[in-house]
PDB file of N, CA and C in Angstrom:
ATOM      1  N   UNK A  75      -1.430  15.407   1.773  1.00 84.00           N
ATOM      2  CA  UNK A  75      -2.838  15.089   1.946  1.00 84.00           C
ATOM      3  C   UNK A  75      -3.487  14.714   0.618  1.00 84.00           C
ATOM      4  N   UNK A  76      -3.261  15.576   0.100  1.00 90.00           N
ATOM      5  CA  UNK A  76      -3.900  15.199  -2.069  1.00 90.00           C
ATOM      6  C   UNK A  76      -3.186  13.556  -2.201  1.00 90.00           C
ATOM      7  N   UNK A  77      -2.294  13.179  -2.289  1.00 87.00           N
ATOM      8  CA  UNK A  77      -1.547  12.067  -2.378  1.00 87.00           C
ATOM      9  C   UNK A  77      -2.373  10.696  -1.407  1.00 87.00           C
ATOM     10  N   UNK A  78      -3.024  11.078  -0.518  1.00 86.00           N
ATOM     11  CA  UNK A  78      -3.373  10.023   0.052  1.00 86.00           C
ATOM     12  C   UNK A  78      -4.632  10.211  -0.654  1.00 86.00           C
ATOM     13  N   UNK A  79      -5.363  11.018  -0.828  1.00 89.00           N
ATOM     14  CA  UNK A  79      -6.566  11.083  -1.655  1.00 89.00           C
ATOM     15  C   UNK A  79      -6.696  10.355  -2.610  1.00 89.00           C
ATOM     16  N   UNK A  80      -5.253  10.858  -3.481  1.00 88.00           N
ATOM     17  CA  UNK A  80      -5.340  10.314  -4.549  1.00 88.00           C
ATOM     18  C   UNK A  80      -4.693   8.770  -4.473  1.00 88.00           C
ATOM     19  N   UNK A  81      -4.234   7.949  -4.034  1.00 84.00           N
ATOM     20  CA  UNK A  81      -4.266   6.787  -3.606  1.00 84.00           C
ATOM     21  C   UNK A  81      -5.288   5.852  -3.470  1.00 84.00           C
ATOM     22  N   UNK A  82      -5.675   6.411  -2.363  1.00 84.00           N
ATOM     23  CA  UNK A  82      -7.327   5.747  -2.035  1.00 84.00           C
ATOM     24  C   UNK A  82      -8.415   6.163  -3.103  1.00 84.00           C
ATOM     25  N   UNK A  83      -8.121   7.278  -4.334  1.00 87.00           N
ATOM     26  CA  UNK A  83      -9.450   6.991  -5.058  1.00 87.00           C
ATOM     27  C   UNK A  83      -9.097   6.400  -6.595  1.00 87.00           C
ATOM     28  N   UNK A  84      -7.312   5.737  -6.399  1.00 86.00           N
ATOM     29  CA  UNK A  84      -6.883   4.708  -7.253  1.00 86.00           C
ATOM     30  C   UNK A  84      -7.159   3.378  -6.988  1.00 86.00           C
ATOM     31  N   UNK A  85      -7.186   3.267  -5.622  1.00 86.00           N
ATOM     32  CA  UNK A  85      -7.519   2.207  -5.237  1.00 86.00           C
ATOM     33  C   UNK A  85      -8.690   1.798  -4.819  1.00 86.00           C
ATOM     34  N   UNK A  86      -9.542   2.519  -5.086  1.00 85.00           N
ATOM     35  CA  UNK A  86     -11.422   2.450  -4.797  1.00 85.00           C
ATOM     36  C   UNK A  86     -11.296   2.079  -6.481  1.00 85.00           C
ATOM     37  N   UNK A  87     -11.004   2.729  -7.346  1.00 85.00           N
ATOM     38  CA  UNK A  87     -11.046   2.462  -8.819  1.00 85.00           C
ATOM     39  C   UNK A  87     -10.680   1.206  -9.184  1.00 85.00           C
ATOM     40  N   UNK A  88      -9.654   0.627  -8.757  1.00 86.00           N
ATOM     41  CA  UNK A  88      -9.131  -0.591  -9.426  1.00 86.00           C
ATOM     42  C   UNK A  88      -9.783  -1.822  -8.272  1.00 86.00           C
ATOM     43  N   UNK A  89     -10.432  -0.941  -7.110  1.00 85.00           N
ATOM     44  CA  UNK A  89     -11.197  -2.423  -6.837  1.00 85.00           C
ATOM     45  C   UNK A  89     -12.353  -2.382  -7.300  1.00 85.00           C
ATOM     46  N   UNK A  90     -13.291  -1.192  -8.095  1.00 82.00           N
ATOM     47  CA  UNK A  90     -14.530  -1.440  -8.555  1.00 82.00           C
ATOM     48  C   UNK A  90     -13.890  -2.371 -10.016  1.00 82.00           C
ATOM     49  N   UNK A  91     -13.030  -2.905 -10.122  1.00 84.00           N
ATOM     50  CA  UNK A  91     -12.839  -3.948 -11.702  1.00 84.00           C
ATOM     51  C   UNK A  91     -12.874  -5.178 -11.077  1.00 84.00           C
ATOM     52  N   UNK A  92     -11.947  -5.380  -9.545  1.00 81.00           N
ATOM     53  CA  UNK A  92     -12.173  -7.043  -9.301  1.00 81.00           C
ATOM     54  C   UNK A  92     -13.107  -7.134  -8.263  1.00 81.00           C
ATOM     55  N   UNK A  93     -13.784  -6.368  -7.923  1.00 80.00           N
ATOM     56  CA  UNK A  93     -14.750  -6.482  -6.653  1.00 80.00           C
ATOM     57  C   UNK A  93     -16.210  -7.304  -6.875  1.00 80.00           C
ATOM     58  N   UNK A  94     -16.544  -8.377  -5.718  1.00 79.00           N
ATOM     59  CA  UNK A  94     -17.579  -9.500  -6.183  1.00 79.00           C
ATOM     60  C   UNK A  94     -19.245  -8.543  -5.951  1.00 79.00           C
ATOM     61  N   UNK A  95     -19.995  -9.095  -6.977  1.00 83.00           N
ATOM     62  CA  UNK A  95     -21.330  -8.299  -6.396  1.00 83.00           C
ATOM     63  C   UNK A  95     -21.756  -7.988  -4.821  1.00 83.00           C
ATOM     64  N   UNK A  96     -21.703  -7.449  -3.862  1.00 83.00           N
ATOM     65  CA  UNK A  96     -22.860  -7.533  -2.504  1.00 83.00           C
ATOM     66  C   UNK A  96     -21.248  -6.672  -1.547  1.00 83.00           C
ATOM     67  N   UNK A  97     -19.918  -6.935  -2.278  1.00 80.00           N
ATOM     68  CA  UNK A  97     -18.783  -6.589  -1.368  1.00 80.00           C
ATOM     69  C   UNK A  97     -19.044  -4.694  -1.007  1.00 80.00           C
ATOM     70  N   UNK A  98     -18.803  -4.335  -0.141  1.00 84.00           N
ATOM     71  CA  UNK A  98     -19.257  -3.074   0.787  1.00 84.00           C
ATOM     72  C   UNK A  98     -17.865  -2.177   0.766  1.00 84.00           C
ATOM     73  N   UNK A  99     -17.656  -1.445   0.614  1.00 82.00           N
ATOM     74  CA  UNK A  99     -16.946   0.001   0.212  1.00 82.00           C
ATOM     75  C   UNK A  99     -15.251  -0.477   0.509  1.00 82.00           C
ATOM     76  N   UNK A 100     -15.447  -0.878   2.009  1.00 85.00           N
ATOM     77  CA  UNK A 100     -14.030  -1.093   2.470  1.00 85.00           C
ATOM     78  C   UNK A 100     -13.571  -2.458   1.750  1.00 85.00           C
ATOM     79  N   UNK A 101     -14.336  -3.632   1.387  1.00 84.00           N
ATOM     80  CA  UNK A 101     -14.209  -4.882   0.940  1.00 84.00           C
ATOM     81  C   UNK A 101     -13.192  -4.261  -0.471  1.00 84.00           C
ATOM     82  N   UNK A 102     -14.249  -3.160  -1.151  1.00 85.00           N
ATOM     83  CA  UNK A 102     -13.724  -3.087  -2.468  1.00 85.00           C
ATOM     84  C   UNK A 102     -12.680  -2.656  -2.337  1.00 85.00           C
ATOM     85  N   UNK A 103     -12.475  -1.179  -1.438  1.00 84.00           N
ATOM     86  CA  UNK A 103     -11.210  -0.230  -1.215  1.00 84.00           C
ATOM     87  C   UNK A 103      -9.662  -1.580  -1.434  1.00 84.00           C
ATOM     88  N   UNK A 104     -10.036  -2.717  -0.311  1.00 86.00           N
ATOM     89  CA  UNK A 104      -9.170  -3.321   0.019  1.00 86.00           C
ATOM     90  C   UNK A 104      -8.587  -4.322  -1.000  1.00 86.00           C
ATOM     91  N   UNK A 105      -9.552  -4.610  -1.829  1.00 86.00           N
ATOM     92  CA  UNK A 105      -9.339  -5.037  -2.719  1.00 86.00           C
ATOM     93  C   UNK A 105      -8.162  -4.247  -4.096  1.00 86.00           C
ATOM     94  N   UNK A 106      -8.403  -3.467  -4.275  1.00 87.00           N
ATOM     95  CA  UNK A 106      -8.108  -2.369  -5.135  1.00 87.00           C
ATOM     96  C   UNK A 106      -6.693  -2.147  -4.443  1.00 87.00           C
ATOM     97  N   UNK A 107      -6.535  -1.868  -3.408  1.00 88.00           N
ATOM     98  CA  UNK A 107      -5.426  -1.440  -2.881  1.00 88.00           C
ATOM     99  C   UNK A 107      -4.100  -2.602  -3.222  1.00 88.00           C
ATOM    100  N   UNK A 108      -4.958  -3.941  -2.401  1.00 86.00           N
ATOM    101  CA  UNK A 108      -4.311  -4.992  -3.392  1.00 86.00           C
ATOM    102  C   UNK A 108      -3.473  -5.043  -4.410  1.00 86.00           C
ATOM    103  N   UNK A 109      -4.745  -5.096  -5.668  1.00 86.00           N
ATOM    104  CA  UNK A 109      -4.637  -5.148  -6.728  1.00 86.00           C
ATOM    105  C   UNK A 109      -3.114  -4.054  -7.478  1.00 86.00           C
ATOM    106  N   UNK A 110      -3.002  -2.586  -6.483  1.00 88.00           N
ATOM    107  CA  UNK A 110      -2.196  -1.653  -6.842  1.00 88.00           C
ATOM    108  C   UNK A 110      -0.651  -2.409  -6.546  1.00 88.00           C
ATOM    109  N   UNK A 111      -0.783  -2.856  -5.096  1.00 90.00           N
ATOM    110  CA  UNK A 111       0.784  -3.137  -4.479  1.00 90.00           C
ATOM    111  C   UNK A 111       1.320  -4.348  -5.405  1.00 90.00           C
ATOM    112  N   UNK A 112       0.297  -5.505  -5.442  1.00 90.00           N
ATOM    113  CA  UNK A 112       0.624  -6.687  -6.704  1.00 90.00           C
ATOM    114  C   UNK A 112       1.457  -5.870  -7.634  1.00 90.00           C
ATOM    115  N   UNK A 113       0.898  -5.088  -8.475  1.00 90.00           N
ATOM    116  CA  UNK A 113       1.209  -4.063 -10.092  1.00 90.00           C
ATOM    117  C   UNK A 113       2.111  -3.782  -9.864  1.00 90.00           C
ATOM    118  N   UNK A 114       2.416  -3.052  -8.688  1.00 92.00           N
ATOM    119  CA  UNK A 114       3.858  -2.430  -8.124  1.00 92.00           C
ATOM    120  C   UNK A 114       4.777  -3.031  -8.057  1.00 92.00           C
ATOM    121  N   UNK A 115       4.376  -4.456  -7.316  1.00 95.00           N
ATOM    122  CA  UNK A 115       5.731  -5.307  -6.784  1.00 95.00           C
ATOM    123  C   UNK A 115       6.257  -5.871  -8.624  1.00 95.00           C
ATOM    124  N   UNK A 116       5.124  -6.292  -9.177  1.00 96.00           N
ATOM    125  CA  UNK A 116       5.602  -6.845 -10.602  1.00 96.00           C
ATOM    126  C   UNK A 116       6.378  -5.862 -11.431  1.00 96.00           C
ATOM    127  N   UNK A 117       6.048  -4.475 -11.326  1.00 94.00           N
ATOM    128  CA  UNK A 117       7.090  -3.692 -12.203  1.00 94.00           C
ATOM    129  C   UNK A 117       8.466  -3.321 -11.518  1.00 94.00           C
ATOM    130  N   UNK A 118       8.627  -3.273  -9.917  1.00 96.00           N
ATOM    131  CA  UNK A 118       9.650  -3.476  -9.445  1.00 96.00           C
ATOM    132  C   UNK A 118      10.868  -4.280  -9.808  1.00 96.00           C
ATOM    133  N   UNK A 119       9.854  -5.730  -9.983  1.00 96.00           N
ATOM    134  CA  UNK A 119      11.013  -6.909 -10.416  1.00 96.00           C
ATOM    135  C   UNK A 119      11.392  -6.665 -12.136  1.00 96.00           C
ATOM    136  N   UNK A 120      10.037  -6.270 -13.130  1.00 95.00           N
ATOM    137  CA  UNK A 120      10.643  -6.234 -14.225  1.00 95.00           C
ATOM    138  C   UNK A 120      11.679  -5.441 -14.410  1.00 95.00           C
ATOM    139  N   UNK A 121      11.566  -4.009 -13.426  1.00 94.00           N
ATOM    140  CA  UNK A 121      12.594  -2.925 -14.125  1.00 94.00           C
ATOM    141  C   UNK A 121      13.814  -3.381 -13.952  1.00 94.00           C
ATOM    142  N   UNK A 122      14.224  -4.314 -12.605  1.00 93.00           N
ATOM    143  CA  UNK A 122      15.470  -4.339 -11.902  1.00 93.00           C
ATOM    144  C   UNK A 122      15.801  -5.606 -12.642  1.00 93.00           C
ATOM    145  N   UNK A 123      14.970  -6.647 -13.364  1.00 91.00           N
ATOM    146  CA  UNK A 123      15.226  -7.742 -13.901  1.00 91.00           C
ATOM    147  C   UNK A 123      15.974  -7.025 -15.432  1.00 91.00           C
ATOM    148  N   UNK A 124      15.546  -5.842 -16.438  1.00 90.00           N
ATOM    149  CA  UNK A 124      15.769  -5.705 -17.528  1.00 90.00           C
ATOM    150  C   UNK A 124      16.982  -4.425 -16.867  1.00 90.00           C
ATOM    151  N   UNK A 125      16.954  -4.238 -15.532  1.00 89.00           N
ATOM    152  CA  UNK A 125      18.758  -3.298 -15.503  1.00 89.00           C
ATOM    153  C   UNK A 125      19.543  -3.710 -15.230  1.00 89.00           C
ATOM    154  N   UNK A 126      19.335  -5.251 -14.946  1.00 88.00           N
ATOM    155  CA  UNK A 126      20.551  -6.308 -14.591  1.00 88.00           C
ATOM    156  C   UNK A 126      21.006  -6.781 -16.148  1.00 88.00           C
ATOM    157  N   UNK A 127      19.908  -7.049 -17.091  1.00 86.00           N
ATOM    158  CA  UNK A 127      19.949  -7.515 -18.699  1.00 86.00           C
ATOM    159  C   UNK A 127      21.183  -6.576 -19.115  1.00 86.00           C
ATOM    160  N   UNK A 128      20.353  -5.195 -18.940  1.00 84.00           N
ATOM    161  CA  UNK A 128      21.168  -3.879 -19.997  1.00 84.00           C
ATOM    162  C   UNK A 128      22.594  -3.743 -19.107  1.00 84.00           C
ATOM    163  N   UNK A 129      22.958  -3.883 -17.907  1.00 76.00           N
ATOM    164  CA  UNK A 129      24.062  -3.555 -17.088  1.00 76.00           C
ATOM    165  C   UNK A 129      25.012  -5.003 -17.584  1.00 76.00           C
ATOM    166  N   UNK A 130      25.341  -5.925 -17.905  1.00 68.00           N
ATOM    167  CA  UNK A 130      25.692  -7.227 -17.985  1.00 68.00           C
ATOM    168  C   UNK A 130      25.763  -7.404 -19.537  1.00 68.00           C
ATOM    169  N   UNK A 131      26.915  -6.586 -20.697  1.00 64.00           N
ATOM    170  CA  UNK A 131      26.940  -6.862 -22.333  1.00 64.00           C
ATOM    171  C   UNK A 131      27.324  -7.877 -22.413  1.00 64.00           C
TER     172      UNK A 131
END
């Protein structure tokens, strides 16, 4: 339960940075949530891109 809390008030946070003036709670939430899975998917590919580098002398 804390974990989803804390999710949703990472992702209320990182949509109050890209959220447009007049957008309404869920606009932002959704935004933010966004913004998290993007971050995610990009460090996914870097880690597995630099353990293919280090695995391959």
């Amino acid at each position: 339960m804390e974990f989803i809390v804390l999710v949703l008030g990472l992702g209320l946070l990182a949509g109050l940075v890209v959220r447009k003036k007049g957008d309404n709670t869920m606009d932002t939430l959704s935004k933010g949530c966004g913004c998290i899975i993007f971050i995610i998917i990009i460090l996914l590919i870097f880690y597995t891109y630099q353990a293919s580098i280090n695995a391959n002398p």
